[in-house]
mmCIF file of C-alpha atoms in Angstrom:
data_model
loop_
_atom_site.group_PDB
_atom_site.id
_atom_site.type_symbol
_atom_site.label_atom_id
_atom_site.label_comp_id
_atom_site.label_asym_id
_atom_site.label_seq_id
_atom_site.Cartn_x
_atom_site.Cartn_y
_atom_site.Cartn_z
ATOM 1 C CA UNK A 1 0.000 0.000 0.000
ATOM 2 C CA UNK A 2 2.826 2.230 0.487
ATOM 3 C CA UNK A 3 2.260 5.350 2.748
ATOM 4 C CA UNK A 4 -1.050 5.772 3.564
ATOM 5 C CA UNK A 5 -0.896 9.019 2.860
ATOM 6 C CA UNK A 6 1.212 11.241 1.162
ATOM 7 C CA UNK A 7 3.185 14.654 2.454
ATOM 8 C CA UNK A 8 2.547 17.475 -0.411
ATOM 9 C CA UNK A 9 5.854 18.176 -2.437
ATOM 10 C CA UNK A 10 7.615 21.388 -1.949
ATOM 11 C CA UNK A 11 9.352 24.097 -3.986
ATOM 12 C CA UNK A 12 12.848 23.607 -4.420
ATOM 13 C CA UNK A 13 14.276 26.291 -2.079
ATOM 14 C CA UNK A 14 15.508 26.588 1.477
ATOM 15 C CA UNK A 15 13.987 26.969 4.057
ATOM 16 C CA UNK A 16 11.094 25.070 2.533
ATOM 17 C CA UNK A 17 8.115 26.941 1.232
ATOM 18 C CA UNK A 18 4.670 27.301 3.091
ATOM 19 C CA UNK A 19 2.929 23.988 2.724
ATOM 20 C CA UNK A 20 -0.510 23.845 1.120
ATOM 21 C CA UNK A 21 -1.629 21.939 4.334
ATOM 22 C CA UNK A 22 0.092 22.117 7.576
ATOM 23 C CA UNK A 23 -0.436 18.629 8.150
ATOM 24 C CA UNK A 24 2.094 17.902 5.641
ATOM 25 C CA UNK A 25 5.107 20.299 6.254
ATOM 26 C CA UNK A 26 8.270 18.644 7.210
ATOM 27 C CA UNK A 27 8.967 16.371 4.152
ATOM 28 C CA UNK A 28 10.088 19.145 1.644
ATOM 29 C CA UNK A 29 10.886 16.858 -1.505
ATOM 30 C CA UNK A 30 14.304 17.074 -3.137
ATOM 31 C CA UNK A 31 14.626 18.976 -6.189
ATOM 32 C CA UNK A 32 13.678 16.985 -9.615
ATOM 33 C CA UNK A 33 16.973 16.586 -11.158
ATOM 34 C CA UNK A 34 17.569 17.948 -15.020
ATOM 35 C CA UNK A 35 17.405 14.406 -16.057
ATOM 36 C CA UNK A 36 14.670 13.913 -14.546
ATOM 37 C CA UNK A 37 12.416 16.579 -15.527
ATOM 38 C CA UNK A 38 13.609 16.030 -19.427
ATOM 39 C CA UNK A 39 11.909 12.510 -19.197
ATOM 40 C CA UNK A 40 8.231 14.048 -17.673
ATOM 41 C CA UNK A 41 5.364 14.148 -20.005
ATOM 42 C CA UNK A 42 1.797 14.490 -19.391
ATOM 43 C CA UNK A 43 -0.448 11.777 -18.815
ATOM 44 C CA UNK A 44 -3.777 12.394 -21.387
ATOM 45 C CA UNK A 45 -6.173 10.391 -19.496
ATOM 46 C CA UNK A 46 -5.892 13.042 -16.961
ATOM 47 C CA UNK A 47 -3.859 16.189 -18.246
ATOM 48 C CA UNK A 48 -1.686 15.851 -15.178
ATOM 49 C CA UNK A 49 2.191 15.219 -15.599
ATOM 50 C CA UNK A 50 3.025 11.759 -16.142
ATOM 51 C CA UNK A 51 6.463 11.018 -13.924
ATOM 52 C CA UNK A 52 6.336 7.558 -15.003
ATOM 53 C CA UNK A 53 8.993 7.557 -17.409
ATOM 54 C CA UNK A 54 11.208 9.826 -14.405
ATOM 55 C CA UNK A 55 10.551 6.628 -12.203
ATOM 56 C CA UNK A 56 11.400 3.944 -14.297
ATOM 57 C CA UNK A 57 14.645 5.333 -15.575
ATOM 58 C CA UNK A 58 15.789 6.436 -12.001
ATOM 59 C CA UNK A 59 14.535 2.356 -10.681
ATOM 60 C CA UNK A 60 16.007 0.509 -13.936
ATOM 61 C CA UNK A 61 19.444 0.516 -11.896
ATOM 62 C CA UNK A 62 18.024 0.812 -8.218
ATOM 63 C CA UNK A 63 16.153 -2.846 -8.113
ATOM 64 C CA UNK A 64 19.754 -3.936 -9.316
ATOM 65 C CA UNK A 65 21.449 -2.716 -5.813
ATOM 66 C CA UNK A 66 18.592 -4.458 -4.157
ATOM 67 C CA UNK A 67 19.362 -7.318 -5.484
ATOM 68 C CA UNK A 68 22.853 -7.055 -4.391
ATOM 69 C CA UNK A 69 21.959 -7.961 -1.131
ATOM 70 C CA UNK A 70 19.662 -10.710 -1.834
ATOM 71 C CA UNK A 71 22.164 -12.764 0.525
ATOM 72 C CA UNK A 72 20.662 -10.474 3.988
ATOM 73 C CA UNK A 73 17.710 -10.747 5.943
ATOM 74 C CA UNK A 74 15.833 -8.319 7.971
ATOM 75 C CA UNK A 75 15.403 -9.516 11.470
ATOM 76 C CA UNK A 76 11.687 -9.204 12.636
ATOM 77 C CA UNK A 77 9.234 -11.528 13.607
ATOM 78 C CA UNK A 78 5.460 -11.045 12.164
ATOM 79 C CA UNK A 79 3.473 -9.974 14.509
ATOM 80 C CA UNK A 80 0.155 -11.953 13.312
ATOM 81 C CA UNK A 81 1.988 -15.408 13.719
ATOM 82 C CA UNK A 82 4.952 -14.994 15.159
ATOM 83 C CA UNK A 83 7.250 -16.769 12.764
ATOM 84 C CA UNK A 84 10.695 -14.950 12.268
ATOM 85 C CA UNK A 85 11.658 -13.732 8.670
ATOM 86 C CA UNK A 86 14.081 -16.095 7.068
ATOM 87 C CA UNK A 87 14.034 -14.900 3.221
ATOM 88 C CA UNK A 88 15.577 -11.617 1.836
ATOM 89 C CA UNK A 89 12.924 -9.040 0.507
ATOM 90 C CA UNK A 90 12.715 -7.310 -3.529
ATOM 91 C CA UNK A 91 10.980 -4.799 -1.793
ATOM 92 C CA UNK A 92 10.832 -2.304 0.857
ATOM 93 C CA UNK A 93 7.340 -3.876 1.895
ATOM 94 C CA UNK A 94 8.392 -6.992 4.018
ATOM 95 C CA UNK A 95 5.811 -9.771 4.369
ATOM 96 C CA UNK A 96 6.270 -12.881 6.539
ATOM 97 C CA UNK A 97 7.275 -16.111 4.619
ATOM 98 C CA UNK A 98 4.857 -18.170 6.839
ATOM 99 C CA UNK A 99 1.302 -16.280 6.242
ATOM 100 C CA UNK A 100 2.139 -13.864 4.034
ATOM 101 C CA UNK A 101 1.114 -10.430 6.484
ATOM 102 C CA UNK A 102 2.988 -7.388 6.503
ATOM 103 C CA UNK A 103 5.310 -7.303 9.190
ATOM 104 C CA UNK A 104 7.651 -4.700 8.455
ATOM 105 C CA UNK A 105 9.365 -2.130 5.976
ATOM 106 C CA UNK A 106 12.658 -1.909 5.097
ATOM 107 C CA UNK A 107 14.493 1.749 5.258
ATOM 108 C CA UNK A 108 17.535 0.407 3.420
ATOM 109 C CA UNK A 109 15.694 -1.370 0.457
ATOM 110 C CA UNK A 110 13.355 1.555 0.708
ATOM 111 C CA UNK A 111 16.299 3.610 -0.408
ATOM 112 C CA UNK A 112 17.283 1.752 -3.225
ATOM 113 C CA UNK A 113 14.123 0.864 -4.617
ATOM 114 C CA UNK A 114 11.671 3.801 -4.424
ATOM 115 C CA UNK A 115 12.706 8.058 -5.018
ATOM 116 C CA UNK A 116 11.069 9.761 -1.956
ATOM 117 C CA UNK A 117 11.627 12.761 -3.732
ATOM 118 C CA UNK A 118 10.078 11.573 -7.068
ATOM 119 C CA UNK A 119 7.119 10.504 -5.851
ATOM 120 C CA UNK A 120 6.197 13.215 -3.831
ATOM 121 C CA UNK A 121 6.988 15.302 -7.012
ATOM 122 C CA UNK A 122 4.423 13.034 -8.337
ATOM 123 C CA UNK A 123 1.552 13.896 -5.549
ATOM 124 C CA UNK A 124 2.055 17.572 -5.379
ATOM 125 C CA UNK A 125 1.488 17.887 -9.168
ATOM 126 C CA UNK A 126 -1.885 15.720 -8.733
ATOM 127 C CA UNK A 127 -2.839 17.899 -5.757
ATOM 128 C CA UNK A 128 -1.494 21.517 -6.991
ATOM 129 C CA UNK A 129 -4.633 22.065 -8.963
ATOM 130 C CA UNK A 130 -7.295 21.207 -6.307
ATOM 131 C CA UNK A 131 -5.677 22.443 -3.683
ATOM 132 C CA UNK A 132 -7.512 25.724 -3.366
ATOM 133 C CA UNK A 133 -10.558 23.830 -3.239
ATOM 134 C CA UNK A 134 -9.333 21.006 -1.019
ATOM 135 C CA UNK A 135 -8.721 24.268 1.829
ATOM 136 C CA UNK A 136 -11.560 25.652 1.336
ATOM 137 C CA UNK A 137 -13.303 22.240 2.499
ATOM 138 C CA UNK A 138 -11.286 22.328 5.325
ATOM 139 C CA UNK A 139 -12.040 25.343 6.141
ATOM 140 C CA UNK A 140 -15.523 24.831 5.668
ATOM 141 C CA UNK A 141 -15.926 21.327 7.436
ATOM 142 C CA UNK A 142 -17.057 19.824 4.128
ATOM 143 C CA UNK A 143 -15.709 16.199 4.468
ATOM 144 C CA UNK A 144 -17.703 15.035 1.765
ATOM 145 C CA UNK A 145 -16.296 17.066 -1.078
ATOM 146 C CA UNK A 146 -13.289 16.742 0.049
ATOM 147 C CA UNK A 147 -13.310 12.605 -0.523
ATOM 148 C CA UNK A 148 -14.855 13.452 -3.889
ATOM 149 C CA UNK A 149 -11.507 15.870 -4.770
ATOM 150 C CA UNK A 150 -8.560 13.856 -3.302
ATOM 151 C CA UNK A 151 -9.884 10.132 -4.220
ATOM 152 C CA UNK A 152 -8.645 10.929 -8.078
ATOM 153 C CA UNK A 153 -5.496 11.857 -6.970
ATOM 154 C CA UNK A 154 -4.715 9.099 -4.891
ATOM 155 C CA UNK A 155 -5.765 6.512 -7.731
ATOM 156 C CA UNK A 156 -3.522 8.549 -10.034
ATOM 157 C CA UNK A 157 -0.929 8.673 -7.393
ATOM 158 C CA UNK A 158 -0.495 4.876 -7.395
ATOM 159 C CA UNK A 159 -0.820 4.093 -10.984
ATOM 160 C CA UNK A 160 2.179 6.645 -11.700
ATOM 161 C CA UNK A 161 3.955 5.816 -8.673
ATOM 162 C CA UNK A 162 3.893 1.470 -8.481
ATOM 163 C CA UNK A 163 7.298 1.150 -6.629
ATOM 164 C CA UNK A 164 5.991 3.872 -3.835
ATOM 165 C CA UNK A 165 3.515 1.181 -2.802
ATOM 166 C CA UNK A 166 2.636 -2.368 -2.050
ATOM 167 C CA UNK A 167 3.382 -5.231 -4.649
ATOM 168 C CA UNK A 168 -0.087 -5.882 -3.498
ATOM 169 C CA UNK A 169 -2.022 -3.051 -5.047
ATOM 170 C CA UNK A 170 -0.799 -2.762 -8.845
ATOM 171 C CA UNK A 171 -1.888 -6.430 -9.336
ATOM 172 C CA UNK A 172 -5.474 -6.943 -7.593
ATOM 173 C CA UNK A 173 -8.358 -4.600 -8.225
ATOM 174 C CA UNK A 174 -10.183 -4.650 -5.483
ATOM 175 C CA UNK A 175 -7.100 -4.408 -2.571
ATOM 176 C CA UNK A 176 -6.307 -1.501 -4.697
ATOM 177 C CA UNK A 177 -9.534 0.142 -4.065
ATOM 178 C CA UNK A 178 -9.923 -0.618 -0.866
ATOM 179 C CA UNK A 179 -6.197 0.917 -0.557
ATOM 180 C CA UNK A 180 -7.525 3.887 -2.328
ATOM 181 C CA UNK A 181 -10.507 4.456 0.210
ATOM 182 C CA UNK A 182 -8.093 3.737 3.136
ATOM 183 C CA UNK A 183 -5.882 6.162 2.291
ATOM 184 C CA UNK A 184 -8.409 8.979 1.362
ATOM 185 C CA UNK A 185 -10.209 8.320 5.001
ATOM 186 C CA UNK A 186 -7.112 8.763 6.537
ATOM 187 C CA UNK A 187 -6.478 12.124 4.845
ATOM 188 C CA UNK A 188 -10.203 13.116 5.261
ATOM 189 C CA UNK A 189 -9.744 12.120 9.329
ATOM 190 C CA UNK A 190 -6.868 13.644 10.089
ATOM 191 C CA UNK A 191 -6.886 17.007 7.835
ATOM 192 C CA UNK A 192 -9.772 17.986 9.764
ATOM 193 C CA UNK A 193 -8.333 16.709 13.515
ATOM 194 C CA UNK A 194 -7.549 20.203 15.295
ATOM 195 C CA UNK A 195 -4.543 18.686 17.529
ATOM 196 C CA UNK A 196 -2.826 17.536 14.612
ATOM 197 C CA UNK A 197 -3.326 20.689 12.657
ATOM 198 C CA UNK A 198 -1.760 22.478 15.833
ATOM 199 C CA UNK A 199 1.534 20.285 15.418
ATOM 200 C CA UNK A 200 1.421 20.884 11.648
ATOM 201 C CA UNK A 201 1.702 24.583 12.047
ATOM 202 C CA UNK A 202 4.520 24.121 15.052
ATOM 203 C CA UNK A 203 6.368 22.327 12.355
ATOM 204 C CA UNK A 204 5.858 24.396 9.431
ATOM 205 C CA UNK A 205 7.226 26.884 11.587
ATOM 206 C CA UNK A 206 10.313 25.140 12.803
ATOM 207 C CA UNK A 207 10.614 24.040 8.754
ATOM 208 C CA UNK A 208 10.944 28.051 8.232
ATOM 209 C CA UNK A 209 13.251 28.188 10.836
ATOM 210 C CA UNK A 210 16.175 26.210 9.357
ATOM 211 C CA UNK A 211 19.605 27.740 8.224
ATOM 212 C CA UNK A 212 21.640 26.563 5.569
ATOM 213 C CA UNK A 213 25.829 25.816 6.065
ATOM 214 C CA UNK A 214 27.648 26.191 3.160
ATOM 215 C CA UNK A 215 29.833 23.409 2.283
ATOM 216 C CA UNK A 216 32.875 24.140 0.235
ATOM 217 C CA UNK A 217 31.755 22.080 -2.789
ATOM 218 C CA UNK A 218 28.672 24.267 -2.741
ATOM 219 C CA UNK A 219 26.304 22.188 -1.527
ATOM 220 C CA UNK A 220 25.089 22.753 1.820
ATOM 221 C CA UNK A 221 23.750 20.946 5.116
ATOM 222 C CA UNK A 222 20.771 22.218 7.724
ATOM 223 C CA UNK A 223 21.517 23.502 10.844
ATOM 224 C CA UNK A 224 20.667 21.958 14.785
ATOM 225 C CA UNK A 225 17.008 23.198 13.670
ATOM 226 C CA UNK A 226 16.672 19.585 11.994
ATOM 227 C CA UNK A 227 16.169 17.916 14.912
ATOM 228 C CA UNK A 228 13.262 20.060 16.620
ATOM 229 C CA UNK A 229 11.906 19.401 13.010
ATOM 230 C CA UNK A 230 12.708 15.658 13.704
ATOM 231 C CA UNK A 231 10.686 15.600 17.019
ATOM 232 C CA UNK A 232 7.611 17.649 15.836
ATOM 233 C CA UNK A 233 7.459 15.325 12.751
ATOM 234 C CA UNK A 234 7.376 12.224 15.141
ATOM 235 C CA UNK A 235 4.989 13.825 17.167
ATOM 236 C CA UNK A 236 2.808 14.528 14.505
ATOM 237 C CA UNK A 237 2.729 10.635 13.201
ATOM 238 C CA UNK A 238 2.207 9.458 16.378
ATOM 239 C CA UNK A 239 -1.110 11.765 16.751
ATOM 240 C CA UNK A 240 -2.364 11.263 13.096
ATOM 241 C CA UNK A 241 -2.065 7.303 13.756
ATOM 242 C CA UNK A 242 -3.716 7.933 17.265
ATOM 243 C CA UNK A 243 -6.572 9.919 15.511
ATOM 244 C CA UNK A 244 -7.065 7.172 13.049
ATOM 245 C CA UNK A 245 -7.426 4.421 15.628
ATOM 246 C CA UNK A 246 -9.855 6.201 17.352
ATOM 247 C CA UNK A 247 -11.824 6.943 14.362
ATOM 248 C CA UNK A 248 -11.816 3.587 13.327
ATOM 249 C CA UNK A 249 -10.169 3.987 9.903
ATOM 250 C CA UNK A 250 -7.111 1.570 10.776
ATOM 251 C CA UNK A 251 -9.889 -1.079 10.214
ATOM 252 C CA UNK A 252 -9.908 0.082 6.797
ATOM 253 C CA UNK A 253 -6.169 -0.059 5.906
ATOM 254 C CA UNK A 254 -6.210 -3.662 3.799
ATOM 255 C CA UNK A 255 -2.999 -5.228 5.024
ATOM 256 C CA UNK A 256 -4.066 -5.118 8.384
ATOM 257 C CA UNK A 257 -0.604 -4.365 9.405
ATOM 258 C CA UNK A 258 0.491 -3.037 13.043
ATOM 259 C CA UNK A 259 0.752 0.858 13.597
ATOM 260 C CA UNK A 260 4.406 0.500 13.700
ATOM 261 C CA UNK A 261 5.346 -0.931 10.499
ATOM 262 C CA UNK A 262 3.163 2.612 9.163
ATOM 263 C CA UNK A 263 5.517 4.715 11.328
ATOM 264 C CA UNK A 264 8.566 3.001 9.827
ATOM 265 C CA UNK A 265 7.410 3.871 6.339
ATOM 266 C CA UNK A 266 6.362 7.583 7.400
ATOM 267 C CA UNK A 267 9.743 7.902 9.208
ATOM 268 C CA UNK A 268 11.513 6.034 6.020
ATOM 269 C CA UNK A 269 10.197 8.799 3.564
ATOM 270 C CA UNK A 270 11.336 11.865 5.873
ATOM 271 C CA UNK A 271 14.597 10.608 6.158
ATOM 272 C CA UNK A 272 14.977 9.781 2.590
ATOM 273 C CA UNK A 273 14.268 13.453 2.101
ATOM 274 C CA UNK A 274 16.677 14.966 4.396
ATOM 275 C CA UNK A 275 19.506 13.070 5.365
ATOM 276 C CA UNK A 276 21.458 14.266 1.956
ATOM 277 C CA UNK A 277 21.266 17.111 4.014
ATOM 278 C CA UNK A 278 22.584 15.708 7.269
ATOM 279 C CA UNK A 279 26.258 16.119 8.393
ATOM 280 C CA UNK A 280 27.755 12.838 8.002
ATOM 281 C CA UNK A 281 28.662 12.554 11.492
ATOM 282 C CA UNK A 282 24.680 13.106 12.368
ATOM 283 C CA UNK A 283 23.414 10.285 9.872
ATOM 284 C CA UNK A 284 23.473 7.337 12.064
ATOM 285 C CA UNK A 285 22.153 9.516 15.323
ATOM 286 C CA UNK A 286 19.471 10.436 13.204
ATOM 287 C CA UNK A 287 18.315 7.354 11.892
ATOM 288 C CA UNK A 288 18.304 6.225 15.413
ATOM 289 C CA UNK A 289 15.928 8.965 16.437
ATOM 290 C CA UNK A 290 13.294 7.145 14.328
ATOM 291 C CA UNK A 291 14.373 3.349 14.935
ATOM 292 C CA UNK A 292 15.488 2.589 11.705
ATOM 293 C CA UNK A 293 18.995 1.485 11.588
ATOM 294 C CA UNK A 294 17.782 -1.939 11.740
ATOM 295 C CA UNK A 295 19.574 -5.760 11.887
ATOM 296 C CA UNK A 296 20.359 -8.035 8.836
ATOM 297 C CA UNK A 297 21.709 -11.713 9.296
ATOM 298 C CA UNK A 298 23.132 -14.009 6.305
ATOM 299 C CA UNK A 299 20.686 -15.740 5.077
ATOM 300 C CA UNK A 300 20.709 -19.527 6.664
ATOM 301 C CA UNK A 301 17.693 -21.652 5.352
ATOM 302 C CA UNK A 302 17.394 -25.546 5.348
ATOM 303 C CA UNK A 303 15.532 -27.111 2.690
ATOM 304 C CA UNK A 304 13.485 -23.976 0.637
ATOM 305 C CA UNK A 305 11.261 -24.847 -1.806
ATOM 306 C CA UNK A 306 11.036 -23.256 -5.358
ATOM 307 C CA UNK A 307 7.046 -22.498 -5.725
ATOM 308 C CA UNK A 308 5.861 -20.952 -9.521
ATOM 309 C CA UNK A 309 2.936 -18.314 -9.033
ATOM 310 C CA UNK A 310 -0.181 -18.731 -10.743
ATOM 311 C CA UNK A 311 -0.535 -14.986 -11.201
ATOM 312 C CA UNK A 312 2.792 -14.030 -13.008
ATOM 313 C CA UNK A 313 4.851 -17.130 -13.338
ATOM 314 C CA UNK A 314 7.759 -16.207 -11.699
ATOM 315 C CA UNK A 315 9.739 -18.560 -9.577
ATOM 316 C CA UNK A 316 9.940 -17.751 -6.008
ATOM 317 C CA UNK A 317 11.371 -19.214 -2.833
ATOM 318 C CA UNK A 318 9.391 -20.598 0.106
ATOM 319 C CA UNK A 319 10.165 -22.111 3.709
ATOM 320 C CA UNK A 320 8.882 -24.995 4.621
ATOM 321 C CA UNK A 321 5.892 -25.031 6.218
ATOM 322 C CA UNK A 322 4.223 -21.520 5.077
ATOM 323 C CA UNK A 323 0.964 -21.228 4.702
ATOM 324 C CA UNK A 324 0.921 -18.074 2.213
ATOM 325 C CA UNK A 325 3.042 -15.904 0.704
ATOM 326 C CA UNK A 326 2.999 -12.517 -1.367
ATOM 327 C CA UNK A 327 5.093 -12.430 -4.500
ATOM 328 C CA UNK A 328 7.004 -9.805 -4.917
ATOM 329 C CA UNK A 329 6.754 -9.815 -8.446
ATOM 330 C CA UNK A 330 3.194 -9.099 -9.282
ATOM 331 C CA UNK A 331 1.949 -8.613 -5.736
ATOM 332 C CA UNK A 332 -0.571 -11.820 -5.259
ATOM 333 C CA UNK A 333 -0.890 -13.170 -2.453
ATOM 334 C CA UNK A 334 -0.465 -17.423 -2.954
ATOM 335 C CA UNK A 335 -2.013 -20.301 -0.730
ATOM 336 C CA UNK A 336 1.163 -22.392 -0.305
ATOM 337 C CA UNK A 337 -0.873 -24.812 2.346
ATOM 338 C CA UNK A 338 -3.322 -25.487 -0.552
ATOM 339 C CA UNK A 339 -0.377 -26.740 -2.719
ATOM 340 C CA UNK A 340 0.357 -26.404 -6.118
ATOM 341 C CA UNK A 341 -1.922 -27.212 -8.914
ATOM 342 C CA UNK A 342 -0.498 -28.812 -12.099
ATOM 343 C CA UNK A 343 -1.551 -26.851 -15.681
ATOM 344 C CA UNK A 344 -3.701 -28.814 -17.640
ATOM 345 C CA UNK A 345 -1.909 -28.357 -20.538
ATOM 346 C CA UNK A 346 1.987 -27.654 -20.252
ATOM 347 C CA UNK A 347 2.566 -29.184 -17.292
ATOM 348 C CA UNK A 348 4.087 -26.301 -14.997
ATOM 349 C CA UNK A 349 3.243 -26.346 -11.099
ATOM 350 C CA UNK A 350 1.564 -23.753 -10.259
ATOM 351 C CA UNK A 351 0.993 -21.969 -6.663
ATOM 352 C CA UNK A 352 -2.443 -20.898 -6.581
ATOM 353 C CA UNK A 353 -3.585 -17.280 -5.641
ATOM 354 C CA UNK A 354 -5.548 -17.495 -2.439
ATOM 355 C CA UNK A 355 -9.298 -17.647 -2.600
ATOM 356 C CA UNK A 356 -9.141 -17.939 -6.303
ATOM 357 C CA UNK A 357 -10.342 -21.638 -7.744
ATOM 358 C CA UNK A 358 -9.378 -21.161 -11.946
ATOM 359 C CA UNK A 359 -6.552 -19.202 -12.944
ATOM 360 C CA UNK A 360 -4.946 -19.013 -17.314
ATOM 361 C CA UNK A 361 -1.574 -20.475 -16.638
ATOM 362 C CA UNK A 362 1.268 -17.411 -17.385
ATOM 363 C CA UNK A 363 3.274 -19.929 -19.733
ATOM 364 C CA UNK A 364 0.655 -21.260 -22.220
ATOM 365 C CA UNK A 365 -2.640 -19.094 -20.913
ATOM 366 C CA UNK A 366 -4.842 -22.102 -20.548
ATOM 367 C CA UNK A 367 -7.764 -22.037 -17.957
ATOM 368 C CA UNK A 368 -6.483 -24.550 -15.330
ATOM 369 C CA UNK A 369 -8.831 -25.345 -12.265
ATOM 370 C CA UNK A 370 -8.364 -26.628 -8.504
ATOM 371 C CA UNK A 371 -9.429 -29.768 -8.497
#
């Protein structure tokens, strides 16, 4: 699903310009490079600009450095059965190789494999146009029209931006909608919370506040500032995730995943977008602050098994024993307990998507059935 919501990009200057919301003021996105705005055209569907091109050119390399490391694991254990992660991750979205759940997010695959900067590019060109009317809603207390403006751009948002999100939601229809809705409830609930608009405009103002230090290759890093902007930003998560409990819209989010593994990936995209301004002495301090300097071990497996999925056809690893799975590749979630189902016509083993009782084989495309 990626982040459930997403901060508004900012101008590229220093200190950051005025937000359009003051919910979303301390991730001021990077500056598009000139490479990058060369290869962004305009979607015609929409008349919005299309950054898909940007993405894939800046990812064709990234999922390569990813793959470098295909010999780590992240340590965690899910928290829906307990089992501990054994098998490296594609992505920055880890699931558990026993029942398939999300149980965490990886900061350092996150880098490699997704542009913070990009993407929130992305959102604040879907959102530019209707912001004026999306403040005027909150000013107003008109909820409704509000969902009716922003629902667009999230849908937008994660067709341009697949990488930004969950395997999950470019390959299944209806998780993506009910992605959509979670993450336009969220907005809706906490643009209009009053406590969490009071900690936006505390950190808008701290944002302001920040002083550049030359460097003497002319780049430059941020003053102390960074870390009041640090703890206002936390505190602002923690109340937006607090609001959305109490509302009830964390029943909506359809991963079902635990409140922290959201923080890691709201955390994960503010650091992405200012530790190239960090003094290198500050980096690992600072990804302390927000718990995400994280532990890998070798991986150290007995007897995997090679599963096919019924959805793409790619080959993927499993541990014995797992129930389900998600494959990284097209984001379908498999029923591994069920075991695999042989293709009526070529032969291949095939690991069934769950609830789903015919599937067209991905090698020859004919209809095969559970028996």
């Amino acid at each position: 699903m990626g982040l459930f919501k997403r901060p508004l990009a900012q101008k590229a200057t220093f200190p950051p310009a005025a937000p359009a919301t003051p919910a979303t003021t301390a991730t001021p996105a990077a500056p598009a490079t000139a490479a990058t705005a060369a290869t962004i055209g305009t979607h015609a569907a929409t008349n919005v600009p299309n950054f898909s091109a940007a993405l894939q050119q800046q990812l064709k390399h990234a999922r390569e450095r990813v793959f470098s490391y295909s010999d780590y694991v992240k340590q965690v254990d899910c928290a829906r059965c307990g089992a501990p992660k054994q098998l490296p991750t594609k992505t920055a979205y880890v699931y558990c190789d026993h029942c398939g759940a999300l149980t965490d997010y990886d900061f350092r695959a996150g880098n490699f494999d997704t542009s913070a900067a990009l993407s929130n590019q992305v959102y604040g060109a879907l959102v530019g146009p209707i912001q004026p009317a999306l403040d005027i809603c909150a000013a107003t207390g008109d909820k409704d029209r509000y969902r009716s403006l922003i629902r667009p751009v999230y849908a937008e948002w994660i067709r341009q931006c697949p990488y930004a999100n969950s395997p999950r939601a470019t390959s299944d229809p209806e998780f993506q909608e009910r992605t959509i809705t979670y993450l336009v409830e969220a907005m809706v609930s906490t643009e209009f919370d009053k406590d969490v608009q009071a900690i936006g405009r505390q950190l808008a103002t701290a944002t302001a506040q920040l002083r550049r230090i030359p460097l003497p290759n002319g780049d430059y890093h941020i003053s102390d500032g960074i870390w009041q902007v640090a703890a206002l930003y936390k505190q602002q998560m923690e109340k937006r995730y607090e609001v959305l409990a109490a509302s009830g819209v964390l029943a909506l989010d359809p991963e079902q995943a635990p409140v922290a593994v959201w923080l890691r990936m709201e955390y994960s995209y503010f650091c992405q977008n200012w530790l190239p301004k960090i003094p290198p002495a500050d980096v690992d301090r600072f990804l302390g602050f927000f718990g995400l300097r994280g532990e890998y071990s070798q991986l150290k497996i007995a007897n995997p098994e090679t599963k096919k999925c019924g959805g793409c056809g790619d080959e993927l690893t499993t541990v014995p024993g797992a129930q389900a799975v998600v494959c990284e590749s097209c984001g379908r979630k498999l029923d591994i307990a069920g075991g695999d189902v042989r293709c009526q016509r070529c032969g291949a083993q095939l690991a069934f998507p769950v609830k789903t009782a015919a599937i067209d084989c991905p090698y020859c495309r004919t209809t095969t059935h559970r028996a």
